[in-house]
Structure formats: C-alpha cells, structure tokens
XYZ file of C-alpha atoms in Angstrom:
366
model
C -3.222 -10.862 6.296
C -1.186 -7.930 5.002
C -3.991 -5.536 5.837
C -4.111 -6.793 9.424
C -0.341 -6.419 9.845
C -0.555 -2.908 8.378
C -3.208 -1.964 10.939
C -1.282 -3.616 13.771
C 1.820 -1.649 12.754
C 0.058 1.697 13.174
C -1.690 0.492 16.321
C 1.677 -0.491 17.770
C 3.121 2.952 17.000
C 0.136 4.637 18.648
C 0.358 2.449 21.754
C 4.132 2.979 22.065
C 3.890 6.774 21.799
C 0.861 6.867 24.109
C 2.703 4.759 26.688
C 5.636 7.183 26.538
C 3.336 10.195 26.994
C 1.281 8.635 29.796
C 3.992 6.876 31.813
C 7.519 7.900 30.757
C 7.527 11.581 29.732
C 8.735 13.904 32.486
C 5.945 15.663 34.352
C 6.862 19.314 34.843
C 5.370 21.763 37.321
C 5.198 25.381 36.210
C 5.531 28.346 38.551
C 4.430 31.787 37.351
C 4.792 35.349 38.560
C 3.557 38.654 37.153
C 5.737 41.754 37.432
C 5.705 45.348 36.228
C 8.608 47.662 35.444
C 8.096 50.945 37.303
C 10.210 54.011 36.571
C 10.368 56.067 39.777
C 12.005 58.990 37.969
C 8.795 59.741 36.079
C 6.079 61.929 37.490
C 3.665 59.893 39.589
C -0.120 60.068 39.484
C -2.030 61.582 42.386
C -3.433 58.158 43.255
C -0.794 55.495 44.066
C -3.091 52.832 42.602
C -3.487 54.907 39.454
C 0.276 55.253 39.204
C 0.673 51.503 39.638
C -1.840 50.719 36.905
C -0.766 53.358 34.377
C -0.720 51.766 30.912
C 0.236 52.445 27.325
C 3.785 53.320 28.262
C 6.214 52.719 25.429
C 9.164 53.049 27.827
C 7.700 50.274 29.988
C 7.339 48.047 26.925
C 10.937 48.719 25.936
C 12.167 47.847 29.438
C 10.049 44.675 29.502
C 11.356 43.535 26.114
C 14.900 44.260 27.262
C 14.301 42.112 30.332
C 12.910 39.323 28.154
C 16.094 39.300 26.074
C 18.251 39.250 29.205
C 16.242 36.502 30.938
C 16.695 34.301 27.858
C 20.416 35.049 27.657
C 23.309 32.727 28.398
C 24.328 34.982 31.289
C 21.002 34.439 33.068
C 21.204 30.688 32.399
C 24.641 30.560 34.028
C 23.384 32.473 37.075
C 20.458 30.079 37.512
C 22.675 27.073 36.745
C 25.115 28.074 39.503
C 22.303 28.039 42.066
C 20.070 25.205 40.861
C 22.376 22.980 38.736
C 20.252 23.107 35.597
C 22.982 21.457 33.536
C 23.013 18.490 35.911
C 19.204 18.430 35.835
C 19.011 18.329 32.021
C 21.517 15.449 31.912
C 20.063 13.444 34.822
C 17.396 10.771 35.115
C 15.003 13.451 36.399
C 14.366 14.116 32.704
C 13.034 11.303 30.527
C 15.420 9.633 28.097
C 14.028 11.258 24.958
C 14.453 14.772 26.398
C 17.676 14.140 28.280
C 21.035 15.532 27.142
C 24.296 13.636 27.414
C 27.996 14.488 27.307
C 28.659 11.215 25.475
C 25.890 11.396 22.885
C 26.874 10.954 19.240
C 23.738 12.769 18.087
C 24.196 16.579 17.961
C 20.622 17.222 19.122
C 21.193 15.255 22.360
C 24.698 16.551 23.086
C 25.005 18.490 26.360
C 26.562 21.652 24.896
C 25.604 25.239 25.699
C 23.417 25.628 22.608
C 21.267 22.601 23.509
C 21.200 23.543 27.198
C 19.882 26.987 26.268
C 17.222 25.390 24.059
C 16.061 23.229 26.979
C 16.097 26.298 29.238
C 13.997 28.237 26.710
C 11.548 25.323 26.398
C 10.932 25.410 30.158
C 10.846 29.222 30.295
C 7.768 31.273 29.422
C 7.705 35.082 29.142
C 4.588 36.930 28.030
C 4.230 40.719 27.870
C 0.700 42.101 28.268
C 0.549 45.487 26.535
C -2.772 46.798 27.995
C -1.563 46.363 31.589
C 2.182 46.772 30.869
C 2.871 43.629 32.908
C 5.308 40.806 32.280
C 4.389 37.198 33.105
C 7.428 35.024 33.896
C 7.090 31.252 34.237
C 9.396 28.254 34.552
C 8.630 24.516 34.417
C 10.645 21.937 36.384
C 10.233 18.375 37.560
C 10.327 19.724 41.138
C 7.581 22.328 41.858
C 9.558 23.998 44.683
C 12.634 24.420 42.489
C 10.445 25.881 39.721
C 9.105 28.443 42.219
C 12.593 29.305 43.510
C 13.950 29.705 39.970
C 11.197 32.198 39.083
C 11.989 34.192 42.248
C 15.700 34.249 41.405
C 15.026 35.277 37.811
C 13.024 38.278 39.078
C 15.772 39.259 41.558
C 18.571 39.040 38.972
C 16.447 40.782 36.321
C 15.643 43.665 38.703
C 19.324 44.201 39.518
C 20.345 44.044 35.871
C 17.592 46.484 34.872
C 19.150 49.157 37.088
C 22.629 48.296 35.794
C 21.369 48.925 32.251
C 19.714 52.166 33.362
C 22.845 53.406 35.125
C 25.037 52.628 32.122
C 22.598 54.466 29.870
C 22.481 57.417 32.294
C 26.284 57.517 32.465
C 26.456 57.815 28.668
C 23.876 60.625 28.760
C 25.735 62.259 31.674
C 29.001 62.262 29.748
C 27.259 63.857 26.766
C 25.546 66.471 28.979
C 28.831 67.443 30.634
C 30.289 68.088 27.201
C 27.179 70.062 26.231
C 27.350 72.029 29.487
C 30.860 73.263 28.663
C 29.883 74.172 25.098
C 26.708 76.014 26.138
C 28.532 77.826 28.947
C 31.206 79.068 26.532
C 28.483 80.128 24.090
C 26.603 81.976 26.840
C 29.804 83.638 28.059
C 30.697 84.689 24.503
C 27.276 86.302 23.958
C 27.594 88.202 27.271
C 31.031 89.484 26.245
C 29.648 90.633 22.883
C 26.878 92.557 24.642
C 29.301 94.190 27.088
C 31.640 95.150 24.240
C 28.718 96.746 22.396
C 27.651 98.698 25.504
C 31.185 99.958 26.088
C 31.683 100.903 22.448
C 28.425 102.863 22.231
C 28.599 104.166 25.817
C 25.091 102.970 26.607
C 23.590 100.481 28.988
C 20.332 100.109 27.072
C 19.435 102.166 23.960
C 15.743 101.774 24.736
C 16.210 103.454 28.111
C 18.264 106.206 26.438
C 15.515 106.778 23.874
C 12.862 106.977 26.581
C 14.903 109.449 28.648
C 15.651 111.642 25.627
C 12.013 111.499 24.557
C 11.086 112.800 27.989
C 13.637 115.628 27.608
C 12.268 116.403 24.135
C 8.718 116.622 25.449
C 9.867 119.043 28.147
C 11.718 121.236 25.645
C 8.763 121.353 23.244
C 6.440 122.290 26.092
C 8.880 125.021 27.141
C 9.113 126.252 23.524
C 5.345 126.602 23.243
C 5.209 128.595 26.476
C 8.059 130.890 25.391
C 6.521 131.521 21.944
C 3.135 132.370 23.472
C 4.819 134.705 25.949
C 6.954 136.301 23.203
C 3.936 136.917 20.924
C 2.024 138.448 23.816
C 4.817 140.904 24.579
C 5.041 141.897 20.917
C 1.648 143.582 21.376
C 3.145 146.316 23.513
C 6.943 146.048 23.213
C 9.452 146.824 20.491
C 10.945 143.598 19.026
C 14.349 145.313 18.983
C 14.268 145.985 22.668
C 17.089 144.220 24.569
C 14.595 142.157 26.575
C 12.797 140.987 23.410
C 16.071 140.201 21.649
C 17.142 138.062 24.629
C 13.721 136.413 24.686
C 13.951 135.620 20.972
C 17.473 134.258 21.457
C 16.196 131.894 24.178
C 13.496 130.620 21.825
C 16.086 129.909 19.120
C 18.275 128.132 21.677
C 15.365 125.890 22.692
C 14.671 125.139 19.017
C 18.302 124.141 18.463
C 18.188 121.921 21.549
C 15.025 120.258 20.265
C 16.641 119.652 16.880
C 19.737 118.195 18.522
C 17.711 115.796 20.685
C 15.612 114.739 17.678
C 18.765 114.005 15.718
C 20.027 111.796 18.543
C 16.751 109.903 18.636
C 16.117 109.562 14.905
C 19.748 109.497 13.773
C 21.934 111.890 11.901
C 23.932 111.526 8.719
C 27.213 109.603 9.053
C 26.510 108.368 12.589
C 24.876 105.360 14.234
C 22.269 106.858 16.507
C 20.021 105.222 19.104
C 17.205 104.049 16.847
C 19.738 102.356 14.528
C 21.603 100.767 17.442
C 18.445 99.575 19.145
C 17.955 96.632 16.742
C 21.610 95.584 17.162
C 21.288 95.799 20.933
C 18.056 93.782 20.995
C 19.650 91.109 18.796
C 22.643 90.791 21.121
C 20.409 90.803 24.194
C 18.132 88.113 22.713
C 21.197 85.936 22.060
C 22.240 86.342 25.690
C 18.732 85.452 26.928
C 18.484 82.458 24.571
C 21.910 81.074 25.496
C 21.123 81.641 29.172
C 17.890 79.635 28.840
C 19.614 76.779 26.994
C 22.446 76.705 29.530
C 19.930 76.617 32.390
C 18.093 73.676 30.814
C 21.368 71.783 30.347
C 22.259 72.352 34.017
C 18.827 71.101 35.101
C 19.080 67.987 32.916
C 22.633 67.415 34.147
C 21.464 67.487 37.757
C 18.564 65.115 37.037
C 20.835 62.650 35.226
C 23.398 62.784 38.050
C 20.652 61.771 40.477
C 19.579 58.921 38.149
C 23.131 57.543 38.103
C 23.210 57.482 41.915
C 19.776 55.950 42.445
C 17.896 52.794 41.509
C 15.115 54.502 39.594
C 13.632 51.407 37.952
C 12.144 48.582 39.943
C 10.365 45.330 39.238
C 7.086 45.483 41.132
C 5.745 41.991 41.821
C 2.035 41.975 41.019
C 1.577 38.268 41.808
C 4.154 36.148 43.633
C 5.699 33.016 42.166
C 3.118 30.254 42.495
C 3.742 26.752 43.824
C 2.103 24.245 41.486
C 0.184 21.397 43.149
C -0.241 19.490 39.859
C 1.948 19.034 36.817
C 1.465 21.515 33.961
C 3.240 19.574 31.213
C 2.666 17.379 29.330
C -1.049 17.671 28.612
C -1.463 13.910 28.380
C -5.047 13.857 27.105
C -4.414 16.463 24.425
C -1.083 14.962 23.343
C -2.482 11.425 23.170
C -5.477 12.569 21.145
C -3.166 14.546 18.807
C -1.030 11.434 18.244
C -4.179 9.417 17.526
C -5.365 11.954 14.905
C -1.934 12.108 13.227
C -1.535 8.313 13.070
C -5.117 7.906 11.841
C -4.413 10.463 9.125
C -1.183 8.726 8.078
C -2.938 5.367 8.079
C -5.705 6.745 5.863
C -3.280 8.365 3.408
C -1.050 5.290 3.107
C -4.066 2.978 2.791
C -5.386 5.127 -0.054
C -2.005 5.094 -1.812
C -1.679 1.307 -1.519
C -5.240 0.853 -2.770
C -4.565 3.065 -5.803
C -1.395 1.077 -6.589
C -3.296 -2.196 -6.214
C -6.129 -1.015 -8.481
C -3.584 0.179 -11.032
C -1.908 -3.255 -11.148
C -5.252 -4.981 -11.565
C-alpha cells in the first residue's frame, strides 16, 4: 500500500507540472531581427556588398557589445516600458500566475520592483553576436506576437540613436584633447622656426650648404685660374728675365690667387678660433630637421582635428538592418514537448533515488 501511494505521489507531481506546462504556462511569441554596426567614417571597399560583409572587425565587435549592454540596461527598459507598458504586462493576467509579478507579494522573488522587472525583461530578451559575420541578432518574446515585433523595432531605433550619442561623446573628448595638442604642437613648431631664424641671423647665412656649394664653385674657378697663370708664367720664364716688371707683376698675381684660394679653403674647412661653414652645417641641419619634424606633426594634428570635427557633426555609425523584425505565427516558448519530457526524466530519477534509499533503509532494519 505504501509503495502504491509513493508512486501515486510522484505521478501526481508529474501530472500537475505537465498540466501547468501544457495548459497554464504563458505562450510567448518571439520576434527576431539581425543588424550590423557600420562605421561610415572608415574607408569603404570598392564593392558595396564587400563593404557590407566585411568581417573580423574588432571595432564592430566593441560597438556590438556596447549595444548589448545598453539594450539590457534599465534606461532601455524604461523607454520600452513607456511605449508598451511592460510593467503592466508583467503584473497582468497575460502572464501566468507562477511567472507574474505583484505589487502586493510578500515573496521577494515575485515582488514587482525594478530588479525583478529587469530580470523578466532579460528573460524575454535575446541578444547574440556572431563574430564571423559581425552581426547582432536581437530577439524579444511576448504573449502578443505583434507587440514582440514592435518592441524589437523600437529597440533597434533607440539603440541606433544611442550608438551615435556614444560616438559623439567619445569624439568630443578626443576633439578637446586634439585642440589642446594643436596649441602645444603649434607653439613647438613656432619655437623651432624662431630658433632657425635666430641661427641664420647670427651666422648671416640662409643655408650653410648653399654657401659651401657657392664657395666651392669659386674655389674651383680660382684653382683653374692659378694653373693657367702658373703655366703662362713658366712659359715666359724661358725668354724673359724674372726680375722684369711684367714678370714681377705676373708673379704677384699668382701669389694673390694663392692667398685667395687659401682664404676660401679656410672658410669652407674652418679656421682656428672660428665657427666656419662645415662646423655650422650640422647645427643648421639639426635645427632644420626640428622645424620639418614639428611641421609634420602639427600638420597631422590639424588633419586629425578636422576629421574629428566632422565626426562630431555627423552620424557616422549606423545600425544596418540585415533582416527585419519577424512576426511569429506560432509560439516560441515554452517548448512543451521538451519541457514535459525533462520533467518526466527528473521525476523518474528522483523516484528511483528515493526508492533505492528507502529499500536500503528497509534492508538495514531487517
């Protein structure tokens, strides 16, 4: 008799839970939509389809995960609640008694507070990010299939707007930093230009390299002239007296050319106690390279500043809808067959375990 009652007890539990699953549990219809975050500020592929299907983008993953956090937030719940009365829905008879929240419940888990409302919202919400395609699947389950579809559409609209708000705030922070950098780099560039001008004024030269080249050209001319004069002088020595006035003047000209050559060489190679062109050339090149470097950095900052200014003014990130929110023609939850079978397995397991325990106790007493 006891064995029969024991079996009837478990059978009763199974039938009660199965009845709840099959006839009482709220049937929910899920609507799904697939979207992709597209950054219009990035360089696009030649093919529009190729640009649309570009994958492996870490920035896209970051944006999608950010959207997931926002969609699950209390702020998003309040936006959806204002339009579709989710709080009223979760506390109404549209939801079965065991899943319904109440303002008057004494049990914390059934109390209609924000924490429990968010839990119910999260239970009905599904967000799945697909890394290979960089797409985000957004779904919502509701007792009314049309409301489920409308909620998914609204989630996408609000998420798209918020995505650009996040992007603009981020760009504004970067813009503020770049403006500060622009002033610093401009002052640095201006300082290097002033240093170069001061050096040029101090040494009375525009470019030591140009001065060296011009003086080298003069030196080559003087040396060529010296060779010609020496050849001519030696030729005249064959038939003229070296002490003749003409020869003395000729020899004096040769010495003058030699002194000029020595003077030019000293200016090129440097002379004792002075900074000559070859010594100054390295200083000049260093100052000039600083000017060029600071000019390049300043130019890059200006370019980035302009790009960021455009980003602040535009909506550069958009949610591209790959598949529209579906309208379910059959309930998605609960899976009655699966849930009933799962309950059967669990109860059968519990029955077997308890039967074994009771049998062991009985054998032990005997």
